Tab-separated table of C-alpha atoms in Angstrom:
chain	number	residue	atom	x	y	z
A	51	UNK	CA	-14.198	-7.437	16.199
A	52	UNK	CA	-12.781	-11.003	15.946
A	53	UNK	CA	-8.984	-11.187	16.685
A	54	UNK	CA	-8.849	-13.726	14.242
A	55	UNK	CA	-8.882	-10.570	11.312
A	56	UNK	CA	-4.912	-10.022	12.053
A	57	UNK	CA	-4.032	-12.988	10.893
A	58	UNK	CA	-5.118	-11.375	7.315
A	59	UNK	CA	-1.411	-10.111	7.673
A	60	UNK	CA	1.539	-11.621	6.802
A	61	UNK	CA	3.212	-10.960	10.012
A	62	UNK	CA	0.608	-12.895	12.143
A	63	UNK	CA	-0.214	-15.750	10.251
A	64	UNK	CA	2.353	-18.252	11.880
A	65	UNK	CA	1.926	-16.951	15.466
A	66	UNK	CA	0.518	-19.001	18.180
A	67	UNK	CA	-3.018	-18.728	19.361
A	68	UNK	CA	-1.335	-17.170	22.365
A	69	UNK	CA	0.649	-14.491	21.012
A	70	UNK	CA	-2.398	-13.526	18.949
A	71	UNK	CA	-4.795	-13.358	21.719
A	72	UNK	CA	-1.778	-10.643	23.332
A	73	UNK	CA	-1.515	-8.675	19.933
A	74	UNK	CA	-5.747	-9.012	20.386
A	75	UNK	CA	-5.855	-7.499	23.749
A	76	UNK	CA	-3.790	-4.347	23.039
A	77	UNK	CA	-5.127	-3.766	19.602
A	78	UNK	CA	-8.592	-1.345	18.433
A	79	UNK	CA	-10.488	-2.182	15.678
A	80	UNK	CA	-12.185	0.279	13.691
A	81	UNK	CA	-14.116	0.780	10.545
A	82	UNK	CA	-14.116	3.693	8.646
A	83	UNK	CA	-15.184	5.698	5.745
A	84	UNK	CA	-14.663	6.887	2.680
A	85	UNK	CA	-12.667	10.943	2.959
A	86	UNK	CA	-11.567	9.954	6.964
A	87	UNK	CA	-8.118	10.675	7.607
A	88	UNK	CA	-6.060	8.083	9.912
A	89	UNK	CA	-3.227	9.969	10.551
A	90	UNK	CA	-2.220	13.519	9.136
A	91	UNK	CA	1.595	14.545	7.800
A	92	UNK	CA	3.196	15.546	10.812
A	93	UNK	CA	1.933	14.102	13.260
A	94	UNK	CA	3.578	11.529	16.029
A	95	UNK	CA	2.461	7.768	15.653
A	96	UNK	CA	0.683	6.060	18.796
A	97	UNK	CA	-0.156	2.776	17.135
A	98	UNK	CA	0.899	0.633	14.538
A	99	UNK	CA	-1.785	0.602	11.636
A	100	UNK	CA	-3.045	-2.254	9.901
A	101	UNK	CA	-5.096	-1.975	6.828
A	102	UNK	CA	-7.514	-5.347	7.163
A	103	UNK	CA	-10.108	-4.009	4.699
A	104	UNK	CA	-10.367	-1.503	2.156
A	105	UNK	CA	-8.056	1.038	0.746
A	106	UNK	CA	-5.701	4.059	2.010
A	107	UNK	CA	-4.005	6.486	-0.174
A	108	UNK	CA	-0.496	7.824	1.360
A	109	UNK	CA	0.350	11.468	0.291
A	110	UNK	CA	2.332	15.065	0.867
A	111	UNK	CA	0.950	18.599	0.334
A	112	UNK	CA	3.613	20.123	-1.409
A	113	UNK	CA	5.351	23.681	-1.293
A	114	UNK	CA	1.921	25.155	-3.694
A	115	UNK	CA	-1.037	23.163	-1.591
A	116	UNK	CA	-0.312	21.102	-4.413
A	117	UNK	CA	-1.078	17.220	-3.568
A	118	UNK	CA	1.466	14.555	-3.929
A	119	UNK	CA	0.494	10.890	-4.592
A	120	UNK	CA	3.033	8.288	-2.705
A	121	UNK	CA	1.271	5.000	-2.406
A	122	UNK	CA	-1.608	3.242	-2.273
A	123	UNK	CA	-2.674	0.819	-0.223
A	124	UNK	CA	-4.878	-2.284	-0.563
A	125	UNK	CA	-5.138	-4.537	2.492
A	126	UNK	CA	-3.636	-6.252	4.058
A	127	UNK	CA	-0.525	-3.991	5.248
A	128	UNK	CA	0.765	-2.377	7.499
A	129	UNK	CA	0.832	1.130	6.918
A	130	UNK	CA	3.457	3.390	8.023
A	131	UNK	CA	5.236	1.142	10.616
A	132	UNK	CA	8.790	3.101	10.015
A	133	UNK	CA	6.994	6.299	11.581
A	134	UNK	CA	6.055	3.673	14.850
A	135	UNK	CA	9.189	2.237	14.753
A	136	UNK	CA	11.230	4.996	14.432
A	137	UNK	CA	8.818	7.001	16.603
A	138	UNK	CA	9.634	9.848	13.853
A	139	UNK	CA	6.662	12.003	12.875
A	140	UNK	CA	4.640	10.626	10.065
A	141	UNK	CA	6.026	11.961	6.709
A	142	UNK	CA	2.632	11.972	5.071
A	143	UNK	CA	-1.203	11.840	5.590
A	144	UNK	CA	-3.332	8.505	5.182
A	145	UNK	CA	-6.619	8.807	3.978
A	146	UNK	CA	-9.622	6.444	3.337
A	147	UNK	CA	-10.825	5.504	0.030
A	148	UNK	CA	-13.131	3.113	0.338
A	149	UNK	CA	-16.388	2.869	2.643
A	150	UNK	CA	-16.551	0.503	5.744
A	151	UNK	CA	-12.334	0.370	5.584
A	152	UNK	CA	-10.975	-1.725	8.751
A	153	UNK	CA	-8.401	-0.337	10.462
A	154	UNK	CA	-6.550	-2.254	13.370
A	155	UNK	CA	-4.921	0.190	15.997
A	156	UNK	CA	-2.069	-1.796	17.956
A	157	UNK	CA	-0.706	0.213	20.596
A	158	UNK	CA	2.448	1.439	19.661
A	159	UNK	CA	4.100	1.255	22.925
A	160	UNK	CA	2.926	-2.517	23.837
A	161	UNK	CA	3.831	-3.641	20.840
A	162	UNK	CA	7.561	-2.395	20.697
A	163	UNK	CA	7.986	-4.246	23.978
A	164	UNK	CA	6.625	-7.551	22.300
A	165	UNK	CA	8.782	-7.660	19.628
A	166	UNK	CA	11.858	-6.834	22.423
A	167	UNK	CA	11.127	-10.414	23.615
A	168	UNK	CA	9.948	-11.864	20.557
A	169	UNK	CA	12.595	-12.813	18.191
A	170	UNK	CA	10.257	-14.750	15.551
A	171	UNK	CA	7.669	-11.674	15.528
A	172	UNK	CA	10.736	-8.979	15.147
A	173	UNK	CA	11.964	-11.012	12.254
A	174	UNK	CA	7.972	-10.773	10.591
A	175	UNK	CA	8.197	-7.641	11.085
A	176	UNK	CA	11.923	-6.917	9.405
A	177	UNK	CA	10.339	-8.700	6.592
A	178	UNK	CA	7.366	-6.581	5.939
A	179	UNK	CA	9.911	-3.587	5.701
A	180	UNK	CA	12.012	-5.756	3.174
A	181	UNK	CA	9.100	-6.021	1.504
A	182	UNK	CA	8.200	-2.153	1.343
A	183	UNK	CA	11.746	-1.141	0.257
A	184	UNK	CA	12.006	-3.500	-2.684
A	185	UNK	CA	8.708	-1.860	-3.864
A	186	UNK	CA	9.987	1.733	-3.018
A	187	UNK	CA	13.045	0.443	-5.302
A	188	UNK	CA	10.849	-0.625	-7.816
A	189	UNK	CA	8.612	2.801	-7.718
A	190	UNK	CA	11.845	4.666	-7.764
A	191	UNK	CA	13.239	2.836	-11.183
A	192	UNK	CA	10.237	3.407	-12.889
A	193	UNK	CA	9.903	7.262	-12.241
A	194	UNK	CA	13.667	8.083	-12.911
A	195	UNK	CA	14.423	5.506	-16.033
A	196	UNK	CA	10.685	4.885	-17.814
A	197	UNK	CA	8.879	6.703	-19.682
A	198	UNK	CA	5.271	6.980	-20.011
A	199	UNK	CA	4.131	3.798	-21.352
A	200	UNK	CA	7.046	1.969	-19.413
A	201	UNK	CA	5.476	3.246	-16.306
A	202	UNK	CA	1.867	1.995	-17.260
A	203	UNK	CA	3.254	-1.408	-18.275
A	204	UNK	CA	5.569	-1.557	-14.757
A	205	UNK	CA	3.006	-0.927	-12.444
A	206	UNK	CA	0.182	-2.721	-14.654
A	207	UNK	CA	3.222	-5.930	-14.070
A	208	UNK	CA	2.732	-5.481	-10.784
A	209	UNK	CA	-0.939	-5.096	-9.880
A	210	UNK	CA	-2.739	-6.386	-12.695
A	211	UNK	CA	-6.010	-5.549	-11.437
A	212	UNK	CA	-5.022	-1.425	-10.512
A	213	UNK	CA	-7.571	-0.103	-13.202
A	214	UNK	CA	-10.280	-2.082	-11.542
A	215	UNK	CA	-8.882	-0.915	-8.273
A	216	UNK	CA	-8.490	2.898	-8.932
A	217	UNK	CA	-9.956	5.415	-11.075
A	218	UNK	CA	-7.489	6.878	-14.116
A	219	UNK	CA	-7.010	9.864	-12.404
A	220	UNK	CA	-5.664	8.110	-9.067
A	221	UNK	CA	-3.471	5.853	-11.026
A	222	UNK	CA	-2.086	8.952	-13.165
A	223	UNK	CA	-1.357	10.698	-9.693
A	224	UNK	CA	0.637	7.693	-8.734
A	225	UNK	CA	2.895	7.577	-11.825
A	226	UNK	CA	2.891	11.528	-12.067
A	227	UNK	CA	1.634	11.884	-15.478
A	228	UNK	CA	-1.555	13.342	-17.048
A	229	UNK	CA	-4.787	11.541	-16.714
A	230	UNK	CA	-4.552	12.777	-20.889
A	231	UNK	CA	-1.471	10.534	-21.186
A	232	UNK	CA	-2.483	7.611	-18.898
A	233	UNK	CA	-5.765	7.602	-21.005
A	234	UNK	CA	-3.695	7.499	-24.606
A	235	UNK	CA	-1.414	4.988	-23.383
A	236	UNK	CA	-4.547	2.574	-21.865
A	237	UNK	CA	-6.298	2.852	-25.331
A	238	UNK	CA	-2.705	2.153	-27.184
A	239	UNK	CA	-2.576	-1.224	-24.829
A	240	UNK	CA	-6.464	-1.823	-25.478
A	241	UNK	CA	-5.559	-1.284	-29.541
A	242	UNK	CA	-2.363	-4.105	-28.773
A	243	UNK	CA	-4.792	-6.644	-27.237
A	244	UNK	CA	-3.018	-5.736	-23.911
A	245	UNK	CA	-6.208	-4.411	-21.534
A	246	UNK	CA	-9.337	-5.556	-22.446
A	247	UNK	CA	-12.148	-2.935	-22.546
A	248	UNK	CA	-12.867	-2.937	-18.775
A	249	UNK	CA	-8.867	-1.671	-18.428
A	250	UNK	CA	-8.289	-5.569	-17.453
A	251	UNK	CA	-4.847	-6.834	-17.901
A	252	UNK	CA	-5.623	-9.931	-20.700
A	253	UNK	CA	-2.332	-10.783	-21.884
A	254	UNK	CA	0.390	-10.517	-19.556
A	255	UNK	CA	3.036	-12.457	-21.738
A	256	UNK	CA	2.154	-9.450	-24.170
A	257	UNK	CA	3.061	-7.164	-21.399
A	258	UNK	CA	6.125	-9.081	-20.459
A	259	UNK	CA	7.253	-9.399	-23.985
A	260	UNK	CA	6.660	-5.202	-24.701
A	261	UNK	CA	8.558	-4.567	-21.274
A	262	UNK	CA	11.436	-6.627	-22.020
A	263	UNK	CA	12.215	-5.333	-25.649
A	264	UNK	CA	11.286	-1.353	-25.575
């Protein structure tokens, strides 16, 4: 697979041909599908994962078997790269959602020595996990302070296109409500002129506007 995909992340774009070509030769690509777990709750990272293509969903089996939604992820990311960092067992399993997902396996090991001697890809990297935490923040606010509809309106704020992306029930998981209350509060924003029939968001200065004054 062409090297060329990893500059699909943030953290490669403004490397050299060089350093790309090194990140290239210590890196597997692989495509995979839809129900294939890349990495299981418990277990100890040997890459770093990169989501080029497709979709992962990030979640804990709780104390009942029960399943707990954490994140999902639409390329491209990084996925996880605390656990490899850290070289901590992963706190939850990744699985596939989407057919023919591309998955780039950077060895965990060569990689940690890179960024020892590489002071502009260390800093990419600190960035990506700047980036995580404000959206951990973000995901944290809305769970403890919003209610229902606040939630839908948050996270439809932030990914417009999530309905289009996910099925109800997925997006329900996420926010930990009821696919019954996700699916009242969608028609309520459809009724407002707020998501168009196909669960697009149409007006986002509506959304902004019903955000800012509930």
């Amino acid at each position: 697979m062409d090297t060329q995909l990893l500059r699909k992340l943030d953290i490669f774009q403004e490397l050299s041909e060089e350093k790309l070509k090194q990140i290239g030769a210590i890196t597997t690509f692989k495509t995979l599908s839809e129900g294939n777990i890349l990495f299981y709750e418990g277990e100890n990272p040997e890459y770093f994962y990169a989501l080029l293509e497709g979709a992962l969903k990030l979640y804990k089996t709780g104390i009942k078997a029960n399943e707990i939604v954490l994140h999902y992820f639409r390329f491209p990311t990084l996925v996880a790269e605390m656990a490899s960092l850290e070289e901590f067992p992963f706190p939850a399993t990744a699985i596939v959602m989407e057919e023919n997902t591309q998955i780039a396996l950077i060895s965990k090991n060569k990689f940690l020595e890179l960024l020892r001697h590489d002071a502009q890809l260390s800093f990419f990297v600190i960035k990506s996990l700047t980036k995580k935490i404000k959206t951990l923040e973000v995901a944290i606010n809305r769970n403890l302070v919003f209610d229902s509809t606040l939630k839908v309106c948050s996270i439809l704020q932030e990914q417009p296109d999530i309905f289009a992306m996910h099925k109800s029930k997925e997006v329900a998981l996420l926010l930990n409500m009821a696919p019954e209350t996700l699916s009242r509060i969608m028609q309520k924003l459809k009724k407002l002129h707020i998501l168009s029939e196909d669960n697009l968001l149409v007006a986002p200065e509506k959304l902004e506007l019903f955000l800012e004054f509930k």
